[in-house]
Coordinates of C-alpha atoms in Angstrom, one line a residue:
M1 CA 0.0 0.0 0.0
N2 CA 1.4 3.4 -1.0
P3 CA 1.9 6.0 1.8
R4 CA -1.1 8.1 0.7
G5 CA -3.3 5.1 0.7
A6 CA -2.2 4.2 4.1
E7 CA -2.9 7.8 5.4
R8 CA -6.4 7.5 3.8
L9 CA -7.1 4.4 5.8
R10 CA -5.7 5.9 9.1
I11 CA -8.8 7.4 10.5
G12 CA -8.9 7.5 14.3
R13 CA -11.5 8.0 16.8
R14 CA -11.4 11.8 18.0
R15 CA -12.6 13.3 21.2
V16 CA -16.0 15.1 21.4
T17 CA -15.7 18.7 22.5
G18 CA -18.0 21.6 23.1
G19 CA -18.9 24.3 25.4
H20 CA -22.5 24.9 25.0
P21 CA -24.5 25.2 28.2
R22 CA -26.8 22.1 27.0
K23 CA -23.5 20.0 26.3
A24 CA -24.4 17.6 29.2
L25 CA -27.9 17.1 28.2
R26 CA -26.9 16.5 24.4
T27 CA -24.1 14.2 25.3
T28 CA -26.2 12.1 27.6
A29 CA -29.1 11.9 25.0
V30 CA -26.5 11.0 22.1
G31 CA -25.1 8.3 24.1
A32 CA -28.6 6.8 24.8
V33 CA -29.4 6.9 21.1
S34 CA -26.3 5.8 20.1
A35 CA -26.4 2.7 22.4
T36 CA -29.7 2.0 21.2
L37 CA -28.8 1.9 17.5
I38 CA -25.7 0.1 18.0
A39 CA -27.0 -2.5 20.3
G40 CA -29.7 -3.0 17.7
T41 CA -27.3 -3.8 15.1
A42 CA -25.0 -5.8 17.4
L43 CA -28.0 -8.0 18.6
G44 CA -28.6 -9.1 15.1
L45 CA -31.3 -6.7 13.8
A46 CA -29.2 -6.0 11.0
P47 CA -28.4 -9.1 9.1
A48 CA -25.0 -7.4 8.0
A49 CA -24.1 -7.3 11.6
Q50 CA -24.3 -11.2 11.8
A51 CA -21.1 -11.3 9.4
A52 CA -18.4 -9.1 11.1
P53 CA -19.7 -5.6 10.4
A54 CA -17.2 -3.1 8.9
P55 CA -15.7 -1.1 11.6
V56 CA -16.8 2.3 12.4
R57 CA -14.4 5.1 12.6
F58 CA -15.3 8.6 14.1
V59 CA -13.8 11.7 12.7
D60 CA -14.1 15.4 12.8
I61 CA -14.5 17.0 9.2
T62 CA -14.0 21.0 8.9
G63 CA -17.1 22.4 7.3
D64 CA -17.7 25.6 5.9
G65 CA -16.2 28.6 7.5
G66 CA -14.1 26.1 9.7
T67 CA -17.2 24.7 11.6
V68 CA -16.3 21.3 13.0
L69 CA -18.7 18.4 11.9
K70 CA -18.9 15.2 13.8
A71 CA -18.9 12.2 11.4
N72 CA -18.3 8.6 11.2
V73 CA -16.8 6.5 8.3
V74 CA -17.6 3.1 7.4
M75 CA -15.8 1.1 4.6
P76 CA -15.6 -2.2 3.0
A77 CA -13.9 -4.7 5.4
N78 CA -10.9 -5.4 3.1
A79 CA -10.8 -1.9 1.4
D80 CA -7.8 -1.4 -0.6
A81 CA -6.4 2.1 -1.3
A82 CA -5.2 0.9 -4.7
R83 CA -8.7 0.9 -5.9
A84 CA -11.7 3.3 -5.5
Y85 CA -15.2 2.7 -4.2
P86 CA -18.3 4.7 -4.9
L87 CA -18.9 7.0 -2.1
I88 CA -22.3 7.8 -0.2
V89 CA -22.7 10.7 2.0
L90 CA -25.4 10.7 4.7
P91 CA -26.4 13.9 6.5
T92 CA -28.3 13.4 9.6
S93 CA -32.0 14.1 10.3
W94 CA -33.2 17.0 12.4
G95 CA -32.3 16.3 15.8
L96 CA -30.8 12.9 15.5
P97 CA -27.0 12.1 16.3
Q98 CA -24.4 11.0 13.9
V99 CA -24.9 7.2 14.4
E100 CA -28.5 7.5 13.1
Y101 CA -27.6 5.7 9.8
L102 CA -25.1 3.1 11.2
A103 CA -27.0 0.0 10.4
Q104 CA -27.7 1.1 6.8
A105 CA -24.0 2.4 6.4
Q106 CA -22.8 -1.1 7.5
K107 CA -25.0 -2.7 4.9
L108 CA -23.7 -0.3 2.2
A109 CA -20.1 -0.7 3.1
D110 CA -20.6 -4.4 3.0
S111 CA -21.8 -4.1 -0.5
G112 CA -18.8 -2.1 -1.8
Y113 CA -19.5 1.5 -0.7
V114 CA -17.3 4.0 1.3
V115 CA -20.0 5.7 3.6
V116 CA -19.6 8.9 5.5
S117 CA -22.4 10.2 7.8
Y118 CA -22.1 13.6 9.5
N119 CA -24.1 15.4 12.1
V120 CA -25.3 18.6 10.5
R121 CA -24.2 21.9 11.9
G122 CA -25.9 23.2 14.8
F123 CA -26.9 19.7 16.3
W124 CA -25.4 17.6 19.0
Q125 CA -21.6 17.9 19.0
S126 CA -21.2 19.5 15.6
G127 CA -20.4 23.2 15.7
G128 CA -22.2 26.1 14.4
E129 CA -25.9 26.9 14.7
I130 CA -28.9 25.5 13.0
E131 CA -29.3 27.1 9.6
V132 CA -32.2 25.0 8.2
A133 CA -30.6 23.8 5.0
G134 CA -29.2 27.4 4.5
P135 CA -26.0 28.1 2.3
P136 CA -23.9 27.0 5.0
D137 CA -25.3 23.5 5.2
I138 CA -25.0 23.3 1.3
A139 CA -21.4 24.1 1.5
D140 CA -20.8 21.7 4.4
A141 CA -22.1 18.8 2.2
S142 CA -19.3 19.9 -0.4
K143 CA -16.8 20.0 2.2
V144 CA -17.8 16.4 3.3
I145 CA -17.3 15.2 -0.1
D146 CA -13.9 17.0 -0.4
W147 CA -12.9 15.5 3.0
A148 CA -13.8 11.9 1.8
L149 CA -12.1 12.2 -1.5
A150 CA -8.8 13.3 0.2
N151 CA -9.0 10.8 3.1
T152 CA -10.7 7.7 2.0
P153 CA -10.5 5.4 -1.2
S154 CA -13.6 7.2 -2.8
D155 CA -14.3 7.3 -6.4
A156 CA -14.9 11.1 -7.4
R157 CA -16.9 9.8 -10.5
H158 CA -19.4 7.8 -8.4
I159 CA -20.8 9.9 -5.5
G160 CA -24.5 9.7 -4.1
M161 CA -26.2 11.2 -1.1
A162 CA -29.1 10.2 1.0
G163 CA -31.0 11.1 4.1
V164 CA -34.3 11.0 6.2
S165 CA -36.1 14.1 6.6
Y166 CA -33.5 17.1 7.1
G167 CA -30.7 14.9 5.5
A168 CA -33.1 14.4 2.6
G169 CA -33.7 18.0 1.9
I170 CA -30.0 18.7 2.3
S171 CA -29.1 16.0 -0.1
L172 CA -31.3 17.4 -2.9
L173 CA -30.0 20.9 -2.3
A174 CA -26.4 19.6 -2.5
A175 CA -27.1 18.1 -5.6
A176 CA -28.4 21.3 -7.2
H177 CA -25.2 23.0 -6.1
D178 CA -22.6 20.4 -6.5
K179 CA -22.4 18.5 -9.8
R180 CA -20.2 15.7 -8.4
V181 CA -23.2 14.2 -6.7
K182 CA -24.6 11.8 -9.2
A183 CA -27.6 10.0 -7.3
V184 CA -29.8 11.0 -4.5
A185 CA -32.3 9.1 -2.1
S186 CA -34.5 11.8 -0.5
L187 CA -36.5 10.1 2.0
S188 CA -39.5 11.9 3.8
G189 CA -38.0 15.1 2.6
W190 CA -39.2 18.3 1.2
A191 CA -39.2 20.0 -2.1
D192 CA -40.9 23.3 -1.2
L193 CA -40.6 24.1 2.6
I194 CA -43.3 26.8 2.4
D195 CA -45.8 24.6 0.8
S196 CA -44.9 22.1 3.5
I197 CA -45.5 23.9 6.8
Y198 CA -47.5 26.8 5.4
S199 CA -49.7 25.2 2.7
G200 CA -53.0 27.2 2.0
R201 CA -51.3 30.0 3.7
T202 CA -52.0 28.3 7.1
Q203 CA -49.4 27.7 9.7
H204 CA -49.0 23.8 10.3
S205 CA -48.7 24.6 14.0
Q206 CA -48.1 21.1 15.5
A207 CA -45.4 20.4 13.0
A208 CA -43.6 23.6 13.4
A209 CA -43.8 23.2 17.2
L210 CA -42.2 19.8 17.0
L211 CA -39.4 21.0 14.9
N212 CA -38.8 23.9 17.1
G213 CA -38.9 22.1 20.4
A214 CA -36.7 19.2 18.9
G215 CA -34.1 22.0 17.7
Q216 CA -34.1 23.5 21.1
I217 CA -33.3 20.4 22.9
T218 CA -30.8 18.9 20.4
G219 CA -29.2 21.8 18.9
R220 CA -28.5 25.7 18.9
P221 CA -31.0 27.5 16.7
S222 CA -29.5 30.6 14.9
A223 CA -31.0 34.1 15.8
E224 CA -32.4 34.1 12.4
L225 CA -34.3 30.8 12.9
Q226 CA -35.6 32.0 16.3
Q227 CA -37.0 34.9 14.8
I228 CA -38.6 33.0 12.0
F229 CA -40.5 30.7 14.6
K230 CA -41.4 33.9 16.6
D231 CA -43.2 35.5 13.4
F232 CA -44.5 32.2 12.3
F233 CA -46.3 31.5 15.4
A234 CA -47.4 35.0 15.9
S235 CA -49.1 35.2 12.5
N236 CA -47.2 38.4 11.7
L237 CA -48.6 39.2 8.1
D238 CA -46.0 42.0 7.8
K239 CA -43.3 39.4 7.9
E240 CA -45.0 36.8 5.6
P241 CA -42.9 37.9 2.5
E242 CA -39.7 37.5 4.5
L243 CA -40.8 34.2 5.6
I244 CA -41.6 32.9 2.2
A245 CA -38.5 34.2 0.7
W246 CA -36.5 32.4 3.6
G247 CA -38.2 29.1 2.9
K248 CA -37.7 29.5 -0.9
K249 CA -33.9 29.8 -0.6
R250 CA -34.2 26.6 1.4
S251 CA -36.4 24.7 -1.2
P252 CA -35.0 22.2 -3.6
S253 CA -37.9 23.2 -6.0
T254 CA -36.3 26.7 -6.4
Y255 CA -33.2 25.1 -7.9
V256 CA -34.8 22.5 -10.1
D257 CA -33.2 23.8 -13.3
Q258 CA -29.9 23.3 -11.7
L259 CA -30.8 19.9 -10.6
N260 CA -32.0 18.9 -14.1
K261 CA -28.9 20.6 -15.6
N262 CA -26.5 18.4 -13.3
G263 CA -28.4 15.3 -14.2
A264 CA -28.4 13.5 -10.8
A265 CA -30.8 10.4 -10.7
I266 CA -33.1 11.2 -7.9
L267 CA -35.3 8.9 -5.8
L268 CA -38.1 10.6 -3.6
A269 CA -40.0 8.7 -1.1
N270 CA -42.7 9.8 1.3
G271 CA -45.5 8.6 3.6
W272 CA -49.0 9.5 2.7
G273 CA -49.7 10.9 6.3
D274 CA -46.6 12.8 6.6
T275 CA -47.7 15.7 8.6
I276 CA -44.5 17.7 8.4
F277 CA -43.8 17.5 4.8
P278 CA -47.2 16.6 3.1
P279 CA -46.9 14.4 -0.2
N280 CA -48.4 17.0 -2.7
Q281 CA -45.1 19.0 -2.8
Y282 CA -43.1 16.0 -3.7
A283 CA -45.4 14.9 -6.6
D284 CA -45.2 18.5 -8.0
F285 CA -41.5 18.6 -7.9
Y286 CA -41.2 14.9 -9.2
E287 CA -43.0 16.1 -12.6
Q288 CA -40.4 19.0 -13.0
L289 CA -37.5 16.7 -12.9
T290 CA -36.0 15.7 -16.4
G291 CA -33.3 13.1 -15.5
P292 CA -33.6 9.6 -14.0
K293 CA -36.2 9.8 -11.1
R294 CA -38.5 7.6 -9.2
L295 CA -41.4 8.6 -6.8
E296 CA -42.7 6.3 -4.1
Y297 CA -45.4 6.6 -1.6
R298 CA -46.4 4.4 1.3
P299 CA -48.7 4.4 4.3
G300 CA -47.4 6.4 7.4
D301 CA -46.2 9.6 9.0
H302 CA -43.0 11.7 8.8
A303 CA -40.1 9.1 8.4
T304 CA -42.0 6.2 10.0
A305 CA -41.8 4.2 6.7
E306 CA -37.9 4.3 6.9
A307 CA -37.7 3.8 10.6
T308 CA -37.2 0.1 10.9
G309 CA -34.4 0.3 8.4
L310 CA -32.5 2.5 10.8
F311 CA -32.2 -0.5 12.9
G312 CA -31.3 -2.8 10.2
L313 CA -34.5 -4.5 9.8
P314 CA -35.9 -5.5 6.4
N315 CA -37.3 -2.2 4.9
D316 CA -38.8 -1.4 1.5
V317 CA -37.6 2.1 1.4
W318 CA -34.0 1.2 2.2
T319 CA -34.1 -1.8 -0.1
D320 CA -35.0 0.5 -2.9
T321 CA -32.4 3.1 -1.7
S322 CA -29.7 0.4 -2.2
R323 CA -30.9 -0.6 -5.5
W324 CA -31.0 2.9 -6.7
F325 CA -27.5 3.4 -5.9
D326 CA -26.2 0.1 -7.0
H327 CA -27.7 0.9 -10.5
Y328 CA -26.7 4.6 -10.9
L329 CA -23.3 4.6 -8.9
K330 CA -22.2 1.0 -9.6
G331 CA -23.7 0.3 -12.9
V332 CA -25.6 -2.8 -11.6
D333 CA -28.4 -4.1 -14.0
N334 CA -30.8 -4.6 -11.3
G335 CA -33.8 -3.6 -13.3
I336 CA -34.9 -0.5 -11.2
D337 CA -34.6 1.7 -14.3
R338 CA -37.1 -0.5 -16.1
E339 CA -39.7 -0.4 -13.5
Q340 CA -42.7 2.1 -13.6
P341 CA -41.0 5.0 -12.0
V342 CA -44.2 6.0 -9.7
Q343 CA -44.7 3.2 -7.1
L344 CA -47.6 3.6 -4.7
K345 CA -48.6 1.4 -1.8
S346 CA -52.3 2.0 -0.9
R347 CA -53.4 2.6 2.8
S348 CA -56.0 0.1 2.3
T349 CA -54.2 -2.7 0.6
G350 CA -50.8 -4.4 0.9
G351 CA -49.5 -4.2 -2.8
Y352 CA -47.6 -1.9 -4.6
E353 CA -49.0 -0.2 -7.9
G354 CA -46.8 1.1 -10.7
Y355 CA -47.5 4.0 -12.9
P356 CA -45.7 5.7 -15.6
D357 CA -45.9 9.2 -14.3
W358 CA -47.8 11.1 -11.6
K359 CA -50.5 12.4 -13.6
S360 CA -51.5 8.7 -14.6
V361 CA -52.1 7.9 -11.0
G362 CA -55.8 9.6 -10.8
A363 CA -56.5 8.7 -14.4
T364 CA -60.2 9.4 -14.0
R365 CA -62.0 11.9 -11.7
K366 CA -65.5 11.8 -10.1
K367 CA -67.2 15.0 -9.2
I368 CA -69.5 15.3 -6.1
A369 CA -71.7 18.4 -6.4
L370 CA -71.7 20.6 -3.4
A371 CA -75.3 22.0 -4.1
G372 CA -77.2 24.7 -1.9
S373 CA -76.1 27.2 0.4
T374 CA -74.5 26.4 3.8
T375 CA -73.5 28.8 6.7
I376 CA -71.3 27.7 9.4
R377 CA -70.1 29.6 12.5
A378 CA -66.3 29.8 13.1
N379 CA -64.1 29.3 16.2
V380 CA -65.4 25.8 17.3
N381 CA -64.0 22.4 16.5
S382 CA -66.8 20.4 14.9
G383 CA -65.3 17.1 15.7
A384 CA -64.0 16.7 12.4
D385 CA -60.2 17.0 12.4
G386 CA -56.8 15.6 11.1
G387 CA -55.8 14.0 14.2
I388 CA -52.6 14.4 16.2
I389 CA -49.2 14.6 14.6
F390 CA -47.5 11.2 14.2
L391 CA -50.1 9.2 16.3
S392 CA -53.1 9.2 13.8
S393 CA -51.0 8.3 10.7
I394 CA -49.0 5.7 12.5
L395 CA -52.2 4.0 13.7
D396 CA -53.4 4.3 10.1
Q397 CA -50.1 2.8 9.0
L398 CA -50.0 -0.1 11.4
A399 CA -53.8 -0.9 11.9
Q400 CA -55.6 1.1 9.1
L401 CA -57.2 3.2 11.9
P402 CA -57.4 6.9 10.6
P403 CA -59.1 9.6 12.4
V404 CA -62.9 9.1 12.5
A405 CA -66.0 11.4 12.8
S406 CA -69.9 10.5 12.9
M407 CA -71.5 12.2 10.0
P408 CA -74.8 12.3 11.7
L409 CA -73.5 13.7 14.9
L410 CA -71.4 16.6 13.4
P411 CA -73.1 19.9 14.5
R412 CA -74.5 21.6 11.3
R413 CA -73.9 24.9 13.1
Y414 CA -70.1 24.5 12.9
A415 CA -69.6 22.1 10.0
A416 CA -70.9 21.9 6.4
V417 CA -71.4 18.3 5.2
W418 CA -72.0 17.0 1.7
Q419 CA -72.3 13.3 0.9
S420 CA -72.2 11.2 -2.3
E421 CA -74.5 8.6 -3.3
K422 CA -73.9 5.1 -1.9
Y423 CA -71.4 3.3 -4.3
A424 CA -72.2 -0.1 -5.8
S425 CA -68.4 -0.9 -6.3
A426 CA -65.2 -0.1 -4.5
Q427 CA -63.8 3.4 -5.3
R428 CA -60.0 3.5 -5.4
V429 CA -59.0 7.2 -4.6
R430 CA -55.6 7.9 -5.9
G431 CA -53.8 11.3 -6.0
T432 CA -55.0 14.6 -5.2
T433 CA -58.7 15.6 -4.4
K434 CA -59.7 19.1 -5.4
L435 CA -62.2 21.4 -3.9
H436 CA -63.9 24.2 -5.9
T437 CA -66.4 26.6 -4.1
T438 CA -67.7 29.9 -3.5
L439 CA -67.2 31.4 -0.2
T440 CA -68.6 34.4 1.6
S441 CA -67.3 35.6 5.0
T442 CA -68.6 38.2 7.5
K443 CA -64.9 39.1 8.1
E444 CA -62.0 40.0 5.8
S445 CA -59.7 37.1 7.3
G446 CA -60.6 33.5 8.0
T447 CA -59.6 30.0 7.8
L448 CA -61.4 26.7 6.7
V449 CA -60.3 23.2 6.7
A450 CA -61.6 20.6 4.2
Y451 CA -61.8 16.9 5.0
L452 CA -62.7 14.0 2.8
Y453 CA -64.2 11.0 4.5
D454 CA -65.1 7.3 3.7
V455 CA -68.5 6.9 5.3
G456 CA -69.7 3.5 6.3
P457 CA -73.4 2.2 6.5
L458 CA -73.7 3.5 10.3
G459 CA -72.5 7.0 9.4
L460 CA -69.1 6.6 10.8
G461 CA -66.3 8.4 8.6
K462 CA -62.8 7.5 8.1
L463 CA -60.6 10.1 7.4
V464 CA -59.2 9.9 3.6
S465 CA -57.6 13.3 3.4
N466 CA -57.8 16.9 4.6
A467 CA -56.2 20.5 4.0
P468 CA -56.4 24.1 5.4
Y469 CA -57.2 27.3 3.6
T470 CA -56.6 30.7 4.8
F471 CA -57.7 34.1 3.4
H472 CA -56.9 37.7 4.1
G473 CA -57.9 41.1 2.9
Q474 CA -61.4 39.9 1.5
T475 CA -64.3 42.2 1.6
P476 CA -66.9 41.2 4.0
G477 CA -70.2 39.9 2.5
K478 CA -68.6 39.7 -1.0
P479 CA -68.4 36.1 -2.5
F480 CA -65.1 35.0 -3.8
G481 CA -63.8 31.7 -5.4
V482 CA -61.8 29.1 -3.3
D483 CA -59.6 26.2 -5.0
L484 CA -58.0 23.9 -2.5
E485 CA -56.1 20.7 -3.2
L486 CA -56.3 18.2 -0.5
F487 CA -53.3 16.3 0.6
S488 CA -52.6 13.5 -1.9
T489 CA -53.4 9.9 -0.8
A490 CA -54.2 6.4 -2.0
Y491 CA -57.1 4.8 -0.2
D492 CA -60.0 2.3 -1.1
V493 CA -63.5 3.1 -0.4
P494 CA -65.4 -0.1 0.1
A495 CA -68.6 -1.0 -2.0
G496 CA -71.6 0.1 -0.1
H497 CA -69.8 3.3 1.6
R498 CA -70.0 7.0 0.6
L499 CA -67.8 9.7 0.2
A500 CA -68.3 12.8 2.2
L501 CA -66.9 16.4 2.4
V502 CA -66.8 18.2 5.5
V503 CA -65.7 21.6 6.1
D504 CA -65.2 23.5 9.4
T505 CA -63.0 26.1 10.8
V506 CA -60.7 24.6 13.6
D507 CA -58.3 21.9 13.7
P508 CA -55.5 21.1 16.3
L509 CA -52.9 20.7 13.4
Y510 CA -53.3 24.3 12.2
I511 CA -53.4 27.9 13.3
E512 CA -56.9 29.5 12.6
H513 CA -57.4 33.0 11.6
N514 CA -61.1 33.4 12.2
P515 CA -62.0 36.4 14.2
T516 CA -64.5 35.9 17.0
G517 CA -68.1 35.6 15.6
A518 CA -67.0 35.0 12.1
Q519 CA -69.4 33.0 9.7
L520 CA -68.7 31.5 6.5
T521 CA -71.0 30.9 3.8
F522 CA -70.5 28.2 0.8
S523 CA -72.7 28.5 -2.2
S524 CA -72.9 27.1 -5.6
P525 CA -73.8 29.8 -8.2
A526 CA -75.4 28.5 -11.3
A527 CA -72.5 30.1 -13.4
D528 CA -69.8 28.6 -11.2
Q529 CA -71.1 25.4 -9.3
S530 CA -69.2 24.1 -6.5
Y531 CA -67.9 20.6 -6.4
V532 CA -65.1 18.3 -4.9
S533 CA -63.3 16.3 -7.5
V534 CA -62.0 13.0 -6.4
P535 CA -59.1 11.1 -8.7
L536 CA -59.9 7.5 -8.9
R537 CA -57.7 4.7 -10.5
E538 CA -59.1 3.1 -13.4
Q539 CA -61.2 -0.2 -12.7

């Protein structure tokens, strides 16, 4: 082995340092999480661990501006510096330590990759402050690649990035800014940050509160981020343009032209019930990509579909991630490029469905007329809501138990309800349901939340989808049009059931903007009739 090769393989464990007041808390927590993940691997949860897993080496990497990033490296057990191996870089998720991907890193290393996982700046023992995938985070990713090429036997021609959640977004942004990245697996990430937590011009309060709380406990939010959260929760409309500009700078969709120019092969995977990064924004982004691409949706909430894979258990998302990298980084003819690029798993059935593109998912549409005029009062939760972040979608994922509401018992004073006829055959809802209506408010601002329910013979409705909508600056008493896309989904309505659209004004998932005493009237003018359009898979 030549001297440079020997130096590349001489990566020693470094001491963890830091002087932040919450160091002790983070150190204790990271130790617990690390022990859990490592123990899971060692106890045989990961098949690779049963066959002498590749050693893990902990290192410090100098990121942008000299910020120290805590990282680990896993290489093939018999790595030889005389040859080069494809490189995979894994940025951590929001609030998780650098050992997050250990089980998957060992599997990838066993199959011939050099894997570098690093704690993103501002979290745990890495330096700096939380920038929310800002320019320093993008620069850090390139610095990690630079370090790997200089210190491990990595192949500069075959570099991939992957991550869950925060790591997913950073991976996409890095691929847009660094043409060395040839393949990406973006798992439970975002394409449009504003459309994720501010869709329908409505703050997703539970999602934002969870992110804010996790950031405070496990990291060091920057002053900019603290102000963003403050303005977000305060519903400061004067700051809305700044909030949107801040989010767009951190959205991969903003840089889609650069991604297409660089040509990285991009795999996007998400859960139907993701309450932090809802599925719609991924589908819109996917349609704009022109290079090799794949879109996968499965039941579950944010990152729950990938979770078992972090412990080395069999997992469809991580299996497809490995296949994606094998084909686009190693040239393996495993057929993933010949499969239908859009793969969906229904919340109601166990199998996967393949489609040539997203627009083919809901090939036909069925409209439900929203006839008549209905007035509801604001400020009261009618009993129809989207559930509780994580808990509700996990129950749906594991036991097909989404949030429920009784249609006969919903108080019509606070909820508008329309129902379809009883369907003689199963209706396979696939894609994005769209609401069009005419609204008249007694106030200039307000919020409504629309829900689509599967209603059984006894009137009990299971939630199919929902979405919020907020308006400002409307003239009280003057009708205006509302067009709202509900969150995309795949759900089978059994024969003998109905679909129901419910609209009310309060949901624990969102911040409402209804002044006290506001009333909303929904009408269906003859020249512009109201309806809900439901996408269905062809029978």
